[in-house]
Amino acid sequence: MRNHQLLVLSAIIALAGLGLFYYKAAILGLPLEPRERTSVWTVEARVQFQSRDKAARVALRIPESPPNFEVIDESFVSSGFGLTSEGVDGKRAALWAKRRASGKQTLYYRAVVHPGSVSAPPPPPNFPQPPEEPDEAFAAAAEALREEVRRQSADIPTFASMLLARLADPTPDEFARPVLERDMERVPLAIHLLAGARIPAREIRGLQLRDRAREIPLDSWLAVHDETDWVFFDPTTGVIGLPSDFLVWSWGDGPLLDVEGGRRARVDFSVLRNRHGSVEVARARAAVLGSPLPWLSFLELPIATQAVYQVLVLLPIGSLLVVLLRNVVGLATFGTFMPILIALAFRETQLLWGVVLFSATVALGLLARRFLERLKLLLVPRMAAVLTIVVLILGLTSLLGYGAGMERALSTALFPIVILTMVIERMSVVWEEVGARAALQQAVGSLVVAVIAYAVFSNRLVQHLSFVFPELLLVALALMLLLGRYSGYRLSELYRFRALGTTAEESA
């Protein structure tokens, strides 16, 4: 494969990883920092009524696709009552039923909502038919008001806004006054007048989200469809747009609470703001969106499996680090993966104890290896003997440490035994063939890489990003492919031969 083909392949892999990362972070909202938490609102509706010692049926309107919010969790408390739900297009309701109920009854509905709407609003209604007017005088006044507002407006939103403003004016003009003389509430009156202009409108009811608020009343607002989308109006001012803390509870007319077989029914609303894990919020949003998050993340795996992958996803990062330190910096190590595995063991032993125990184990293993050399053994039996000696050294260290009350010494059992055996064998061979200096250089290089890898692995941000966004490993893979073709000078070589450059400059 040519260099430009490798470059294109690396770019495709990196862009795929970054694209998926952007989708999960920006669209689903997965947190970029560990233990990041998001403010959510818990809204509770409490229904109370006095039953009549017979069958009871309770219907409570509950939120469905509230604008600017998403419902990430719902719960119902209804002891002894059967529970179902029905209704669409903003008229969703919870239905409780009981064959025989006596005494005071209390039912709860609780919703956890988070800012950020991901659900589609109710579909646009049909154009309303012109309403039946109560009499000719009202019809004439209503038409005169509509003509006056139409003359001063440009489109449906401005028409509805100006109409509401005129109806809400404390000193109505000659066009609004005859209409307001009729005993009608403001929102139904506005819907009636808009229907006369063939503009679909619906009443919505909702509440202001305030922390630790109790017995919050529902406010009526007006939703007008402008042939494209729903536009919301404050009926008391005509101002367009919902406040950011206004939760739409129900759409359309009809009772909020309907109780059969009971009396003195009432519903109270309470609100509490609390903190919720951003990961849980993102998972709820993914469920609402129908996103394939379970296939794109380890978060849906069993807890035990997640713990395994929390470690495995660090290995590619450690591999990239080794590639950089070996191929770019020029550090010599024993093997490619030995420093990574040693760094993972350091996470359990802690760095200082890990370095001390690792150095002591390798030193004792080298002494034993020197003794085995005199026995002139074949390779495989010699390796098996070294491995056995390493196990004995680790076991003895644990026993002595435990007897001395040094529990850290017990963690030597977490060292990768086979890798330690290979390190001792290779270090011994290098010592014999190249010399003690080269062997020590590679040993120190391996230890330095392990310490750096330990620092990277211990970083909570690295742990979080690699586990929650494993697609970033594609970016690491792309970098490895690019570094795989690098054949230039290493930094250590530039430093080592810096005298040649100085001599060349002086000669020139």
mmCIF file of C-alpha atoms in Angstrom, residues 186-348:
data_model
loop_
_atom_site.group_PDB
_atom_site.id
_atom_site.type_symbol
_atom_site.label_atom_id
_atom_site.label_comp_id
_atom_site.label_asym_id
_atom_site.label_seq_id
_atom_site.Cartn_x
_atom_site.Cartn_y
_atom_site.Cartn_z
ATOM 1 C CA ARG A 186 -59.479 34.345 27.967
ATOM 2 C CA VAL A 187 -57.901 31.215 26.434
ATOM 3 C CA PRO A 188 -61.194 29.628 25.223
ATOM 4 C CA LEU A 189 -62.213 33.061 23.876
ATOM 5 C CA ALA A 190 -58.947 33.382 21.975
ATOM 6 C CA ILE A 191 -59.344 29.869 20.549
ATOM 7 C CA HIS A 192 -62.898 30.786 19.485
ATOM 8 C CA LEU A 193 -61.760 33.967 17.728
ATOM 9 C CA LEU A 194 -58.820 32.178 16.061
ATOM 10 C CA ALA A 195 -61.161 29.439 14.842
ATOM 11 C CA GLY A 196 -63.180 32.167 13.140
ATOM 12 C CA ALA A 197 -59.998 33.038 11.225
ATOM 13 C CA ARG A 198 -59.443 29.321 10.403
ATOM 14 C CA ILE A 199 -56.340 29.223 12.613
ATOM 15 C CA PRO A 200 -55.931 26.016 14.663
ATOM 16 C CA ALA A 201 -55.169 26.617 18.312
ATOM 17 C CA ARG A 202 -55.141 24.505 21.464
ATOM 18 C CA GLU A 203 -54.993 25.251 25.130
ATOM 19 C CA ILE A 204 -51.991 23.870 26.967
ATOM 20 C CA ARG A 205 -51.546 23.639 30.705
ATOM 21 C CA GLY A 206 -48.264 23.539 32.507
ATOM 22 C CA LEU A 207 -46.311 24.678 35.511
ATOM 23 C CA GLN A 208 -43.288 26.781 36.316
ATOM 24 C CA LEU A 209 -40.403 24.651 37.569
ATOM 25 C CA ARG A 210 -39.161 26.094 40.828
ATOM 26 C CA ASP A 211 -36.935 24.203 43.228
ATOM 27 C CA ARG A 212 -38.726 22.806 46.311
ATOM 28 C CA ALA A 213 -42.034 24.311 45.243
ATOM 29 C CA ARG A 214 -45.269 22.779 46.511
ATOM 30 C CA GLU A 215 -48.894 23.047 45.474
ATOM 31 C CA ILE A 216 -47.970 24.748 42.234
ATOM 32 C CA PRO A 217 -50.992 25.753 40.153
ATOM 33 C CA LEU A 218 -51.166 24.879 36.484
ATOM 34 C CA ASP A 219 -51.133 27.832 34.114
ATOM 35 C CA SER A 220 -53.005 27.920 30.819
ATOM 36 C CA TRP A 221 -51.130 28.923 27.687
ATOM 37 C CA LEU A 222 -52.096 28.998 24.054
ATOM 38 C CA ALA A 223 -50.534 26.888 21.290
ATOM 39 C CA VAL A 224 -51.170 28.076 17.725
ATOM 40 C CA HIS A 225 -50.140 26.137 14.640
ATOM 41 C CA ASP A 226 -48.677 28.406 11.977
ATOM 42 C CA GLU A 227 -48.877 25.769 9.212
ATOM 43 C CA THR A 228 -45.315 24.732 10.024
ATOM 44 C CA ASP A 229 -44.936 24.316 13.747
ATOM 45 C CA TRP A 230 -46.579 25.028 17.060
ATOM 46 C CA VAL A 231 -46.092 28.544 18.395
ATOM 47 C CA PHE A 232 -46.762 29.256 22.061
ATOM 48 C CA PHE A 233 -48.277 32.420 23.518
ATOM 49 C CA ASP A 234 -48.728 33.842 26.973
ATOM 50 C CA PRO A 235 -52.470 34.608 27.048
ATOM 51 C CA THR A 236 -51.961 37.339 29.631
ATOM 52 C CA THR A 237 -49.605 39.381 27.441
ATOM 53 C CA GLY A 238 -49.528 37.908 23.947
ATOM 54 C CA VAL A 239 -45.772 37.349 24.211
ATOM 55 C CA ILE A 240 -44.493 34.591 21.945
ATOM 56 C CA GLY A 241 -42.451 31.703 23.319
ATOM 57 C CA LEU A 242 -42.472 29.443 26.331
ATOM 58 C CA PRO A 243 -40.232 30.277 29.286
ATOM 59 C CA SER A 244 -37.316 27.885 29.604
ATOM 60 C CA ASP A 245 -38.639 26.633 32.964
ATOM 61 C CA PHE A 246 -42.215 26.046 31.843
ATOM 62 C CA LEU A 247 -43.181 22.374 31.671
ATOM 63 C CA VAL A 248 -46.186 21.633 29.485
ATOM 64 C CA TRP A 249 -48.268 19.096 31.379
ATOM 65 C CA SER A 250 -51.212 18.543 29.014
ATOM 66 C CA TRP A 251 -52.559 19.626 25.649
ATOM 67 C CA GLY A 252 -56.110 20.451 24.682
ATOM 68 C CA ASP A 253 -59.297 20.847 26.658
ATOM 69 C CA GLY A 254 -60.859 18.320 28.990
ATOM 70 C CA PRO A 255 -60.484 17.870 32.723
ATOM 71 C CA LEU A 256 -57.037 17.449 34.218
ATOM 72 C CA LEU A 257 -58.389 15.025 36.814
ATOM 73 C CA ASP A 258 -61.492 12.868 36.522
ATOM 74 C CA VAL A 259 -62.576 10.682 39.448
ATOM 75 C CA GLU A 260 -65.461 8.239 39.355
ATOM 76 C CA GLY A 261 -66.592 6.691 42.623
ATOM 77 C CA GLY A 262 -65.020 9.420 44.736
ATOM 78 C CA ARG A 263 -65.535 12.981 45.927
ATOM 79 C CA ARG A 264 -63.492 15.984 47.005
ATOM 80 C CA ALA A 265 -60.847 15.043 44.461
ATOM 81 C CA ARG A 266 -57.834 17.292 44.099
ATOM 82 C CA VAL A 267 -54.375 17.147 42.580
ATOM 83 C CA ASP A 268 -51.291 18.950 43.898
ATOM 84 C CA PHE A 269 -48.003 19.444 42.110
ATOM 85 C CA SER A 270 -44.585 19.582 43.746
ATOM 86 C CA VAL A 271 -41.214 20.205 42.132
ATOM 87 C CA LEU A 272 -37.702 19.400 43.258
ATOM 88 C CA ARG A 273 -34.465 19.987 41.410
ATOM 89 C CA ASN A 274 -31.709 17.474 41.962
ATOM 90 C CA ARG A 275 -28.601 16.112 40.307
ATOM 91 C CA HIS A 276 -28.590 13.115 38.060
ATOM 92 C CA GLY A 277 -25.711 11.280 36.468
ATOM 93 C CA SER A 278 -25.114 12.544 32.935
ATOM 94 C CA VAL A 279 -24.592 8.991 31.736
ATOM 95 C CA GLU A 280 -28.057 7.980 32.966
ATOM 96 C CA VAL A 281 -29.569 11.060 31.317
ATOM 97 C CA ALA A 282 -27.843 10.202 28.028
ATOM 98 C CA ARG A 283 -29.045 6.608 28.217
ATOM 99 C CA ALA A 284 -32.611 7.809 28.755
ATOM 100 C CA ARG A 285 -32.282 10.192 25.817
ATOM 101 C CA ALA A 286 -30.928 7.376 23.647
ATOM 102 C CA ALA A 287 -33.930 5.243 24.598
ATOM 103 C CA VAL A 288 -36.298 8.056 23.596
ATOM 104 C CA LEU A 289 -34.449 8.558 20.299
ATOM 105 C CA GLY A 290 -34.297 4.848 19.603
ATOM 106 C CA SER A 291 -30.553 5.229 19.315
ATOM 107 C CA PRO A 292 -28.367 2.102 19.054
ATOM 108 C CA LEU A 293 -26.393 3.213 22.122
ATOM 109 C CA PRO A 294 -26.169 -0.348 23.536
ATOM 110 C CA TRP A 295 -24.246 -1.330 20.396
ATOM 111 C CA LEU A 296 -21.973 1.681 20.595
ATOM 112 C CA SER A 297 -20.980 1.566 24.238
ATOM 113 C CA PHE A 298 -19.970 -0.781 27.037
ATOM 114 C CA LEU A 299 -22.496 0.873 29.364
ATOM 115 C CA GLU A 300 -25.180 -1.716 28.674
ATOM 116 C CA LEU A 301 -22.957 -4.701 29.424
ATOM 117 C CA PRO A 302 -23.126 -6.561 32.749
ATOM 118 C CA ILE A 303 -21.210 -4.844 35.530
ATOM 119 C CA ALA A 304 -18.578 -7.581 35.745
ATOM 120 C CA THR A 305 -17.929 -7.344 32.007
ATOM 121 C CA GLN A 306 -17.766 -3.560 32.207
ATOM 122 C CA ALA A 307 -15.015 -3.882 34.819
ATOM 123 C CA VAL A 308 -13.001 -6.026 32.426
ATOM 124 C CA TYR A 309 -13.366 -3.582 29.554
ATOM 125 C CA GLN A 310 -12.442 -0.642 31.763
ATOM 126 C CA VAL A 311 -8.965 -2.198 31.822
ATOM 127 C CA LEU A 312 -8.855 -3.575 28.284
ATOM 128 C CA VAL A 313 -9.596 -0.203 26.656
ATOM 129 C CA LEU A 314 -6.447 1.175 28.296
ATOM 130 C CA LEU A 315 -4.220 -1.320 26.495
ATOM 131 C CA PRO A 316 -4.441 0.371 23.062
ATOM 132 C CA ILE A 317 -3.624 3.709 24.686
ATOM 133 C CA GLY A 318 -0.597 2.143 26.338
ATOM 134 C CA SER A 319 0.386 0.579 23.014
ATOM 135 C CA LEU A 320 0.238 3.976 21.306
ATOM 136 C CA LEU A 321 2.385 5.384 24.097
ATOM 137 C CA VAL A 322 4.973 2.633 23.589
ATOM 138 C CA VAL A 323 4.998 3.275 19.839
ATOM 139 C CA LEU A 324 5.631 6.983 20.435
ATOM 140 C CA LEU A 325 8.375 6.406 23.018
ATOM 141 C CA ARG A 326 10.130 3.713 20.980
ATOM 142 C CA ASN A 327 9.739 4.958 17.390
ATOM 143 C CA VAL A 328 9.774 8.714 17.933
ATOM 144 C CA VAL A 329 11.675 9.260 21.179
ATOM 145 C CA GLY A 330 13.930 6.229 20.856
ATOM 146 C CA LEU A 331 13.566 4.621 24.291
ATOM 147 C CA ALA A 332 14.691 0.977 24.331
ATOM 148 C CA THR A 333 12.461 -1.489 26.160
ATOM 149 C CA PHE A 334 12.226 -5.201 26.714
ATOM 150 C CA GLY A 335 9.394 -6.130 24.406
ATOM 151 C CA THR A 336 6.435 -4.041 23.329
ATOM 152 C CA PHE A 337 3.780 -4.950 25.837
ATOM 153 C CA MET A 338 5.845 -5.620 28.951
ATOM 154 C CA PRO A 339 5.831 -1.956 30.108
ATOM 155 C CA ILE A 340 2.039 -1.772 29.604
ATOM 156 C CA LEU A 341 1.364 -4.861 31.675
ATOM 157 C CA ILE A 342 3.770 -3.703 34.362
ATOM 158 C CA ALA A 343 1.980 -0.339 34.414
ATOM 159 C CA LEU A 344 -1.358 -2.112 34.902
ATOM 160 C CA ALA A 345 0.170 -4.018 37.821
ATOM 161 C CA PHE A 346 1.389 -0.710 39.281
ATOM 162 C CA ARG A 347 -2.259 0.396 39.501
ATOM 163 C CA GLU A 348 -2.742 -2.205 42.214
#
